[in-house]
Short mmCIF file of C-alpha atoms in Angstrom, two decimals:
data_model
loop_
_atom_site.label_atom_id
_atom_site.label_comp_id
_atom_site.label_asym_id
_atom_site.label_seq_id
_atom_site.Cartn_x
_atom_site.Cartn_y
_atom_site.Cartn_z
CA UNK A 1 -4.93 211.89 75.31
CA UNK A 2 -4.41 215.18 76.57
CA UNK A 3 -4.77 216.59 80.42
CA UNK A 4 -8.52 217.46 80.75
CA UNK A 5 -10.32 214.10 82.59
CA UNK A 6 -12.58 212.79 80.20
CA UNK A 7 -15.55 211.70 81.61
CA UNK A 8 -17.70 208.57 80.98
CA UNK A 9 -21.36 210.37 80.95
CA UNK A 10 -24.23 207.13 79.78
CA UNK A 11 -24.68 204.46 78.10
CA UNK A 12 -27.63 203.66 75.88
CA UNK A 13 -27.65 200.21 73.80
CA UNK A 14 -30.49 198.77 71.35
CA UNK A 15 -31.51 195.24 69.96
CA UNK A 16 -33.39 194.34 67.40
CA UNK A 17 -36.41 192.04 68.00
CA UNK A 18 -36.85 189.35 70.75
CA UNK A 19 -34.22 186.72 72.16
CA UNK A 20 -33.76 184.24 70.05
CA UNK A 21 -32.32 181.09 71.68
CA UNK A 22 -30.26 178.34 70.43
CA UNK A 23 -33.53 176.05 69.71
CA UNK A 24 -35.35 178.50 67.74
CA UNK A 25 -32.42 178.80 65.54
CA UNK A 26 -31.84 174.53 65.19
CA UNK A 27 -35.42 174.87 64.13
CA UNK A 28 -35.52 177.82 61.68
CA UNK A 29 -32.40 176.06 59.91
CA UNK A 30 -34.17 172.67 60.36
CA UNK A 31 -30.84 172.11 62.32
CA UNK A 32 -31.77 169.21 65.43
CA UNK A 33 -30.89 167.86 69.65
CA UNK A 34 -27.05 167.32 68.59
CA UNK A 35 -26.62 170.73 66.77
CA UNK A 36 -28.26 172.31 69.82
CA UNK A 37 -26.37 170.25 71.87
CA UNK A 38 -22.81 171.63 70.18
CA UNK A 39 -23.71 175.49 70.34
CA UNK A 40 -24.54 174.90 74.22
CA UNK A 41 -21.03 173.25 74.86
CA UNK A 42 -18.83 174.91 72.35
CA UNK A 43 -19.58 178.52 71.76
CA UNK A 44 -22.31 178.57 75.35
CA UNK A 45 -24.60 181.48 73.64
CA UNK A 46 -27.91 181.14 75.11
CA UNK A 47 -29.83 184.19 73.35
CA UNK A 48 -29.25 186.72 70.84
CA UNK A 49 -30.87 189.23 69.12
CA UNK A 50 -30.82 189.44 64.74
CA UNK A 51 -32.55 191.76 62.89
CA UNK A 52 -33.93 189.58 60.18
CA UNK A 53 -36.77 187.50 60.74
CA UNK A 54 -35.90 184.29 60.84
CA UNK A 55 -38.81 182.64 59.56
CA UNK A 56 -39.00 185.18 56.65
CA UNK A 57 -35.95 186.38 55.90
CA UNK A 58 -37.33 190.14 56.15
CA UNK A 59 -35.07 192.35 57.28
CA UNK A 60 -36.48 194.64 60.56
CA UNK A 61 -34.17 196.98 61.45
CA UNK A 62 -31.14 198.62 59.96
CA UNK A 63 -28.05 200.10 61.45
CA UNK A 64 -28.98 203.51 61.67
CA UNK A 65 -32.46 202.66 63.72
CA UNK A 66 -30.56 200.21 66.31
CA UNK A 67 -27.70 203.46 66.29
CA UNK A 68 -30.75 205.80 66.36
CA UNK A 69 -32.17 204.20 69.22
CA UNK A 70 -28.85 203.77 71.70
CA UNK A 71 -28.04 207.04 70.81
CA UNK A 72 -30.87 209.26 72.30
CA UNK A 73 -31.11 206.54 75.00
CA UNK A 74 -27.43 207.63 75.84
CA UNK A 75 -28.30 211.51 75.65
CA UNK A 76 -31.52 211.47 77.35
CA UNK A 77 -29.49 209.66 80.47
CA UNK A 78 -26.66 212.03 80.40
CA UNK A 79 -29.10 214.86 79.68
CA UNK A 80 -27.59 216.37 76.98
CA UNK A 81 -29.35 217.45 73.55
CA UNK A 82 -28.38 217.35 70.33
CA UNK A 83 -27.73 220.87 70.44
CA UNK A 84 -24.95 220.15 73.28
CA UNK A 85 -23.32 217.04 70.82
CA UNK A 86 -19.74 218.70 70.05
CA UNK A 87 -18.52 215.77 67.97
CA UNK A 88 -19.95 211.85 66.75
CA UNK A 89 -18.23 208.58 65.88
CA UNK A 90 -19.52 206.17 64.94
CA UNK A 91 -17.90 202.20 64.28
CA UNK A 92 -18.85 200.23 62.08
CA UNK A 93 -17.91 196.62 59.90
CA UNK A 94 -21.80 196.49 59.19
CA UNK A 95 -22.88 200.28 57.08
CA UNK A 96 -25.96 199.89 55.78
CA UNK A 97 -24.45 201.56 52.66
CA UNK A 98 -20.52 202.45 51.91
CA UNK A 99 -22.31 205.76 51.61
CA UNK A 100 -23.77 207.62 53.07
CA UNK A 101 -21.54 206.52 56.06
CA UNK A 102 -24.08 205.51 58.91
CA UNK A 103 -22.80 207.93 61.31
CA UNK A 104 -23.72 210.78 59.36
CA UNK A 105 -27.78 209.19 59.15
CA UNK A 106 -28.01 208.48 62.32
CA UNK A 107 -27.22 212.10 62.95
CA UNK A 108 -29.59 213.32 60.71
CA UNK A 109 -32.69 211.84 62.23
CA UNK A 110 -30.45 213.01 66.33
CA UNK A 111 -31.07 216.40 64.54
CA UNK A 112 -27.26 217.28 65.25
CA UNK A 113 -26.12 218.69 62.81
CA UNK A 114 -22.69 221.88 61.76
CA UNK A 115 -20.48 219.60 63.82
CA UNK A 116 -17.67 216.93 63.28
CA UNK A 117 -18.18 213.02 62.02
CA UNK A 118 -16.16 210.21 62.21
CA UNK A 119 -17.28 206.79 60.60
CA UNK A 120 -14.11 204.67 61.82
CA UNK A 121 -14.32 200.93 59.62
CA UNK A 122 -14.31 198.33 62.60
CA UNK A 123 -14.59 195.36 64.07
CA UNK A 124 -14.80 193.94 67.58
CA UNK A 125 -12.18 196.94 68.86
CA UNK A 126 -14.44 199.50 67.47
CA UNK A 127 -15.80 200.40 70.35
CA UNK A 128 -12.63 201.32 72.20
CA UNK A 129 -11.45 202.90 68.57
CA UNK A 130 -14.26 205.08 69.52
CA UNK A 131 -13.49 206.04 72.79
CA UNK A 132 -9.89 206.87 71.88
CA UNK A 133 -10.99 209.08 68.67
CA UNK A 134 -13.49 211.08 71.10
CA UNK A 135 -11.16 211.04 74.23
CA UNK A 136 -8.46 212.42 72.28
CA UNK A 137 -10.60 215.73 70.90
CA UNK A 138 -12.10 216.20 73.50
CA UNK A 139 -8.83 215.82 76.30
CA UNK A 140 -7.63 218.80 74.89
CA UNK A 141 -9.71 220.99 74.68
CA UNK A 142 -10.91 220.53 71.97
CA UNK A 143 -14.34 219.86 72.04
CA UNK A 144 -16.38 219.32 75.46
CA UNK A 145 -19.13 216.21 74.46
CA UNK A 146 -18.58 213.47 72.65
CA UNK A 147 -21.54 210.92 71.25
CA UNK A 148 -19.44 207.31 70.38
CA UNK A 149 -21.63 204.81 68.62
CA UNK A 150 -20.65 201.24 67.74
CA UNK A 151 -23.03 198.29 66.28
CA UNK A 152 -23.38 196.10 63.93
CA UNK A 153 -25.99 193.95 61.54
CA UNK A 154 -25.26 190.84 59.63
CA UNK A 155 -28.53 190.51 58.08
CA UNK A 156 -26.65 190.68 54.83
CA UNK A 157 -24.79 188.02 56.17
CA UNK A 158 -27.20 186.29 57.36
CA UNK A 159 -29.20 183.09 54.64
CA UNK A 160 -32.15 181.90 56.63
CA UNK A 161 -32.87 178.72 53.64
CA UNK A 162 -28.95 178.01 53.91
CA UNK A 163 -28.42 174.67 54.46
CA UNK A 164 -25.78 174.70 57.35
CA UNK A 165 -25.48 171.23 56.95
CA UNK A 166 -23.47 171.61 53.87
CA UNK A 167 -21.57 174.68 54.93
CA UNK A 168 -17.89 174.67 55.85
CA UNK A 169 -16.83 174.94 59.13
CA UNK A 170 -15.12 178.52 58.32
CA UNK A 171 -18.72 179.70 57.27
CA UNK A 172 -21.06 177.49 59.46
CA UNK A 173 -19.47 179.25 63.18
CA UNK A 174 -21.35 182.88 62.17
CA UNK A 175 -24.36 181.61 61.99
CA UNK A 176 -24.00 180.66 65.61
CA UNK A 177 -21.99 183.32 67.44
CA UNK A 178 -23.28 186.36 65.94
CA UNK A 179 -26.29 189.02 66.81
CA UNK A 180 -27.18 192.63 65.94
CA UNK A 181 -27.17 195.55 67.92
CA UNK A 182 -25.90 198.52 68.84
CA UNK A 183 -24.50 200.86 71.32
CA UNK A 184 -23.81 204.48 72.33
CA UNK A 185 -22.16 206.96 75.04
CA UNK A 186 -21.79 210.31 76.19
CA UNK A 187 -18.16 211.26 76.42
CA UNK A 188 -17.67 214.79 77.92
CA UNK A 189 -15.42 217.10 80.15
CA UNK A 190 -16.14 219.21 82.74
CA UNK A 191 -17.84 218.84 86.05
CA UNK A 192 -19.60 215.51 86.12
CA UNK A 193 -17.67 214.37 89.36
CA UNK A 194 -20.37 211.64 89.55
CA UNK A 195 -19.28 210.20 86.16
CA UNK A 196 -16.48 207.61 86.50
CA UNK A 197 -12.88 209.22 84.59
CA UNK A 198 -11.46 207.63 81.61
CA UNK A 199 -7.92 207.15 82.43
CA UNK A 200 -6.18 204.90 79.85
CA UNK A 201 -7.36 204.21 76.11
CA UNK A 202 -5.07 201.61 73.70
CA UNK A 203 -5.57 200.45 70.02
CA UNK A 204 -2.53 198.67 69.12
CA UNK A 205 -2.24 197.08 65.74
CA UNK A 206 -0.82 193.94 66.15
CA UNK A 207 -1.12 192.20 61.99
CA UNK A 208 2.50 192.82 61.23
CA UNK A 209 2.74 189.64 58.69
CA UNK A 210 -0.44 187.57 60.28
CA UNK A 211 -2.74 186.54 57.68
CA UNK A 212 -6.53 187.87 58.87
CA UNK A 213 -8.35 185.86 61.41
CA UNK A 214 -11.72 187.24 59.90
CA UNK A 215 -12.53 188.22 56.17
CA UNK A 216 -16.06 190.44 55.30
CA UNK A 217 -16.43 191.66 51.80
CA UNK A 218 -18.09 193.53 49.81
CA UNK A 219 -19.37 193.25 46.11
CA UNK A 220 -20.05 195.13 42.85
CA UNK A 221 -22.01 194.03 39.77
CA UNK A 222 -18.50 193.15 38.35
CA UNK A 223 -18.04 190.53 40.82
CA UNK A 224 -20.85 189.55 43.27
CA UNK A 225 -20.90 186.51 41.34
CA UNK A 226 -17.05 185.61 42.62
CA UNK A 227 -17.38 182.67 44.15
CA UNK A 228 -15.41 184.18 46.83
CA UNK A 229 -17.56 183.45 50.57
CA UNK A 230 -18.69 187.07 51.87
CA UNK A 231 -18.08 185.82 55.48
CA UNK A 232 -15.29 183.80 56.95
CA UNK A 233 -13.38 182.94 59.86
CA UNK A 234 -10.23 181.40 61.11
CA UNK A 235 -11.59 180.03 64.03
CA UNK A 236 -7.93 178.19 64.82
CA UNK A 237 -6.42 181.21 64.54
CA UNK A 238 -8.60 183.39 66.41
CA UNK A 239 -8.75 180.83 69.54
CA UNK A 240 -5.05 180.99 69.68
CA UNK A 241 -3.45 184.75 68.96
CA UNK A 242 -6.96 186.43 71.33
CA UNK A 243 -6.31 184.84 74.76
CA UNK A 244 -2.44 186.32 73.70
CA UNK A 245 -3.51 189.71 73.32
CA UNK A 246 -6.00 190.30 75.36
CA UNK A 247 -3.19 189.51 78.11
CA UNK A 248 -0.68 191.09 76.49
CA UNK A 249 -3.75 194.81 76.79
CA UNK A 250 -4.26 194.40 80.12
CA UNK A 251 -1.43 194.41 80.80
CA UNK A 252 0.36 197.14 79.05
CA UNK A 253 -2.58 198.66 80.31
CA UNK A 254 -1.85 197.61 84.33
CA UNK A 255 1.83 199.03 83.32
CA UNK A 256 1.28 202.20 82.32
CA UNK A 257 -1.38 203.47 85.11
CA UNK A 258 0.94 201.78 87.49
CA UNK A 259 -2.47 199.84 89.03
CA UNK A 260 -1.58 196.63 90.37
CA UNK A 261 -3.65 193.89 89.31
CA UNK A 262 -5.61 193.37 93.05
CA UNK A 263 -6.84 197.14 92.51
CA UNK A 264 -9.20 195.95 90.05
CA UNK A 265 -12.99 195.85 90.46
CA UNK A 266 -14.41 194.95 87.41
CA UNK A 267 -13.07 193.43 84.82
CA UNK A 268 -15.15 194.05 80.39
CA UNK A 269 -12.76 190.59 78.81
CA UNK A 270 -13.10 190.74 75.21
CA UNK A 271 -16.16 188.04 73.97
CA UNK A 272 -15.89 186.43 71.41
CA UNK A 273 -18.75 183.98 72.70
CA UNK A 274 -19.55 182.36 76.74
CA UNK A 275 -16.49 179.43 75.99
CA UNK A 276 -14.16 181.59 74.87
CA UNK A 277 -14.68 184.36 76.92
CA UNK A 278 -14.36 182.03 80.00
CA UNK A 279 -11.18 180.93 79.29
CA UNK A 280 -9.51 184.70 78.62
CA UNK A 281 -11.27 185.71 81.59
CA UNK A 282 -9.03 182.88 83.63
CA UNK A 283 -6.21 183.44 82.12
CA UNK A 284 -6.33 187.13 82.45
CA UNK A 285 -6.81 186.28 86.26
CA UNK A 286 -8.11 189.86 87.42
CA UNK A 287 -8.16 188.20 91.87
CA UNK A 288 -10.53 190.50 93.22
CA UNK A 289 -12.64 191.22 90.09
CA UNK A 290 -15.81 191.27 88.74
CA UNK A 291 -16.40 189.59 85.66
CA UNK A 292 -18.89 192.02 83.91
CA UNK A 293 -19.81 189.85 80.44
CA UNK A 294 -22.55 190.44 77.92
CA UNK A 295 -22.28 187.86 74.92
CA UNK A 296 -24.27 184.87 76.46
CA UNK A 297 -27.73 187.08 76.22
CA UNK A 298 -26.18 189.31 73.24
CA UNK A 299 -24.50 187.28 70.92
CA UNK A 300 -21.04 188.50 69.60
CA UNK A 301 -22.75 191.83 68.12
CA UNK A 302 -19.13 192.85 67.11
CA UNK A 303 -18.72 196.80 67.29
CA UNK A 304 -21.67 196.68 70.09
CA UNK A 305 -20.07 194.95 72.28
CA UNK A 306 -18.26 197.03 75.13
CA UNK A 307 -21.15 199.44 74.98
CA UNK A 308 -23.37 196.46 76.86
CA UNK A 309 -20.77 195.73 78.54
CA UNK A 310 -20.29 199.33 79.21
CA UNK A 311 -24.21 199.24 80.36
CA UNK A 312 -23.86 196.77 83.24
CA UNK A 313 -20.69 198.05 84.90
CA UNK A 314 -22.35 201.71 85.05
CA UNK A 315 -25.15 201.25 87.57
CA UNK A 316 -23.34 197.97 89.71
CA UNK A 317 -20.03 199.95 89.74
CA UNK A 318 -19.22 201.49 93.20
CA UNK A 319 -17.43 204.64 94.70
CA UNK A 320 -14.40 204.28 94.24
CA UNK A 321 -14.00 201.51 92.01
CA UNK A 322 -11.27 200.60 89.31
CA UNK A 323 -12.51 198.32 85.97
CA UNK A 324 -10.22 197.59 83.19
CA UNK A 325 -12.20 196.66 79.72
CA UNK A 326 -10.31 193.96 77.01
CA UNK A 327 -11.21 193.88 73.05
CA UNK A 328 -9.92 192.35 70.59
CA UNK A 329 -10.31 192.62 66.84
CA UNK A 330 -9.02 189.71 64.59
CA UNK A 331 -9.34 190.06 61.44
CA UNK A 332 -6.00 192.42 60.53
CA UNK A 333 -5.54 191.51 64.69
CA UNK A 334 -6.18 194.90 66.61
CA UNK A 335 -5.64 194.88 70.67
CA UNK A 336 -7.62 197.34 72.87
CA UNK A 337 -8.72 198.33 76.13
CA UNK A 338 -9.33 201.23 78.63
CA UNK A 339 -9.23 201.75 81.99
CA UNK A 340 -12.29 203.46 84.02
CA UNK A 341 -12.07 204.68 87.32
CA UNK A 342 -15.19 206.01 89.59
CA UNK A 343 -13.78 208.42 92.61
CA UNK B 1 -26.77 142.13 62.61
CA UNK B 2 -26.15 144.30 59.60
CA UNK B 3 -24.01 147.71 60.47
CA UNK B 4 -26.28 151.36 60.70
CA UNK B 5 -22.92 151.96 58.45
CA UNK B 6 -19.74 150.93 56.86
CA UNK B 7 -16.61 151.42 58.33
CA UNK B 8 -15.81 152.18 54.24
CA UNK B 9 -18.99 154.18 54.14
CA UNK B 10 -17.24 156.10 57.37
CA UNK B 11 -13.83 156.85 55.87
CA UNK B 12 -15.81 157.99 52.56
CA UNK B 13 -17.66 160.77 54.96
CA UNK B 14 -14.21 161.58 56.81
CA UNK B 15 -13.24 162.27 53.61
CA UNK B 16 -15.48 163.21 51.04
CA UNK B 17 -17.87 165.74 53.29
CA UNK B 18 -16.22 166.18 56.12
CA UNK B 19 -12.21 166.60 53.95
CA UNK B 20 -10.42 164.55 56.26
CA UNK B 21 -7.35 163.46 55.37
CA UNK B 22 -7.79 160.44 56.34
CA UNK B 23 -7.73 156.76 55.45
CA UNK B 24 -9.12 153.33 56.91
CA UNK B 25 -5.70 152.23 58.77
CA UNK B 26 -6.01 156.33 60.95
CA UNK B 27 -9.15 154.98 62.29
CA UNK B 28 -7.44 154.36 65.98
CA UNK B 29 -5.83 157.65 66.09
CA UNK B 30 -5.82 160.10 68.98
CA UNK B 31 -8.35 163.18 67.66
CA UNK B 32 -4.41 164.79 68.75
CA UNK B 33 -2.81 163.27 65.93
CA UNK B 34 -5.91 163.88 63.28
CA UNK B 35 -4.40 166.45 61.33
CA UNK B 36 -6.65 169.74 61.48
CA UNK B 37 -9.17 167.96 63.82
CA UNK B 38 -11.49 170.11 65.65
CA UNK B 39 -14.55 170.43 67.89
CA UNK B 40 -16.78 171.76 64.44
CA UNK B 41 -15.60 168.72 62.73
CA UNK B 42 -17.25 166.94 65.82
CA UNK B 43 -20.43 168.68 64.17
CA UNK B 44 -20.45 168.23 61.09
CA UNK B 45 -19.45 164.28 61.10
CA UNK B 46 -22.79 163.99 63.88
CA UNK B 47 -24.93 165.74 61.45
CA UNK B 48 -24.44 164.19 58.47
CA UNK B 49 -23.68 160.72 60.74
CA UNK B 50 -27.63 161.08 62.15
CA UNK B 51 -28.50 161.64 58.00
CA UNK B 52 -27.01 158.47 57.03
CA UNK B 53 -28.10 155.85 60.08
CA UNK B 54 -31.28 157.62 59.55
CA UNK B 55 -31.71 158.22 63.94
CA UNK B 56 -31.21 161.03 66.32
CA UNK B 57 -27.59 160.83 67.86
CA UNK B 58 -26.67 162.92 71.42
CA UNK B 59 -23.69 165.15 71.47
CA UNK B 60 -22.80 163.95 74.60
CA UNK B 61 -22.33 160.26 74.31
CA UNK B 62 -19.42 161.04 72.05
CA UNK B 63 -17.77 163.86 74.57
CA UNK B 64 -15.94 161.11 76.03
CA UNK B 65 -14.44 159.71 72.67
CA UNK B 66 -10.90 159.85 72.46
CA UNK B 67 -10.19 158.15 68.08
CA UNK B 68 -12.84 158.12 64.92
CA UNK B 69 -12.97 154.10 65.97
CA UNK B 70 -14.49 155.09 69.26
CA UNK B 71 -16.80 157.05 67.09
CA UNK B 72 -17.56 154.51 64.48
CA UNK B 73 -18.37 152.27 67.46
CA UNK B 74 -20.53 154.14 68.93
CA UNK B 75 -22.74 154.83 66.08
CA UNK B 76 -22.72 150.70 65.10
CA UNK B 77 -24.28 150.55 68.54
#
């Protein structure tokens, strides 16, 4: 980043439909008590929101719908109009279409035009990557106000007629871990003394020689009957590597800033599942930090997660205080994090 | 009383439907010693066992089980 302080003015979020608890998910897929007990014990996610109607398979909202709602809320909360936005950055693994990019559909609906827009093809580190790109452009004085958005909609991978008892574990796990949603934030330079300052952002590809932990395929006319699973997850590799990468990221942020662990008042840990997040939070061992998590209520909604955590952090963040967020993408392994300070 | 599932049927289910490379001689091994074992296998196994024995099972009854043999005994209890 450059020398000009970048501040987080506001956050907005959007979730599709009512919360779907595990009992409702079990009923929809004809699963029973033992399945519900397993999700409660080993995943821990209480509810998730889905852009697909479980009873009909009909898609209720697109990523552009959710992104638009989240972004409009963030802009309204910041008191920023569409004309004030100088640059838009969107992160997602599940764009509505490969072209046009969802960022441009959302910008159009918000009446944002004539400015640079970028879409990052990203996973759970995507929100931090949008911050990295936007903050880099703001902190060198090129722009004053950025709208960053992240979200995912897994409806196309959510076959409501699937027989979950017949799915291999690496596909089954996707049905219980994930949810849909979008989030957005307004970052700006200038006179906003009440807004937290973005002290540091880091994103590090950490996948040298390492097989992907998560794979999401897309198909065209010629290869759509290829037989490969559209979405699969090496959950054992994820369990093994994510806690290590999270710790490396937190340590690097603290070292760069010269912050002591005990000076951090809020920790926003990776949101894989309630069970995994609890393990990682314990490992990160911030003695005085309040944990800010959302995955129990939202499910793992990928590029949106950090925005939901920030939405909970912002109204609660004391003055003065410091916060650290860590996110890990397990596809080709990207570790990422950011640090905020309210002074 | 006839067992709800025979030992051979149990091994077949583990091998053919869950994909674990085990034989009857491996049932007494602890889960640490079963190649590739994880909590998702426990779920898949219990869901399939329910179908086979025709009665609902409860996960908490199986969480303390240390081996496939213990699971086999619990299902037949």
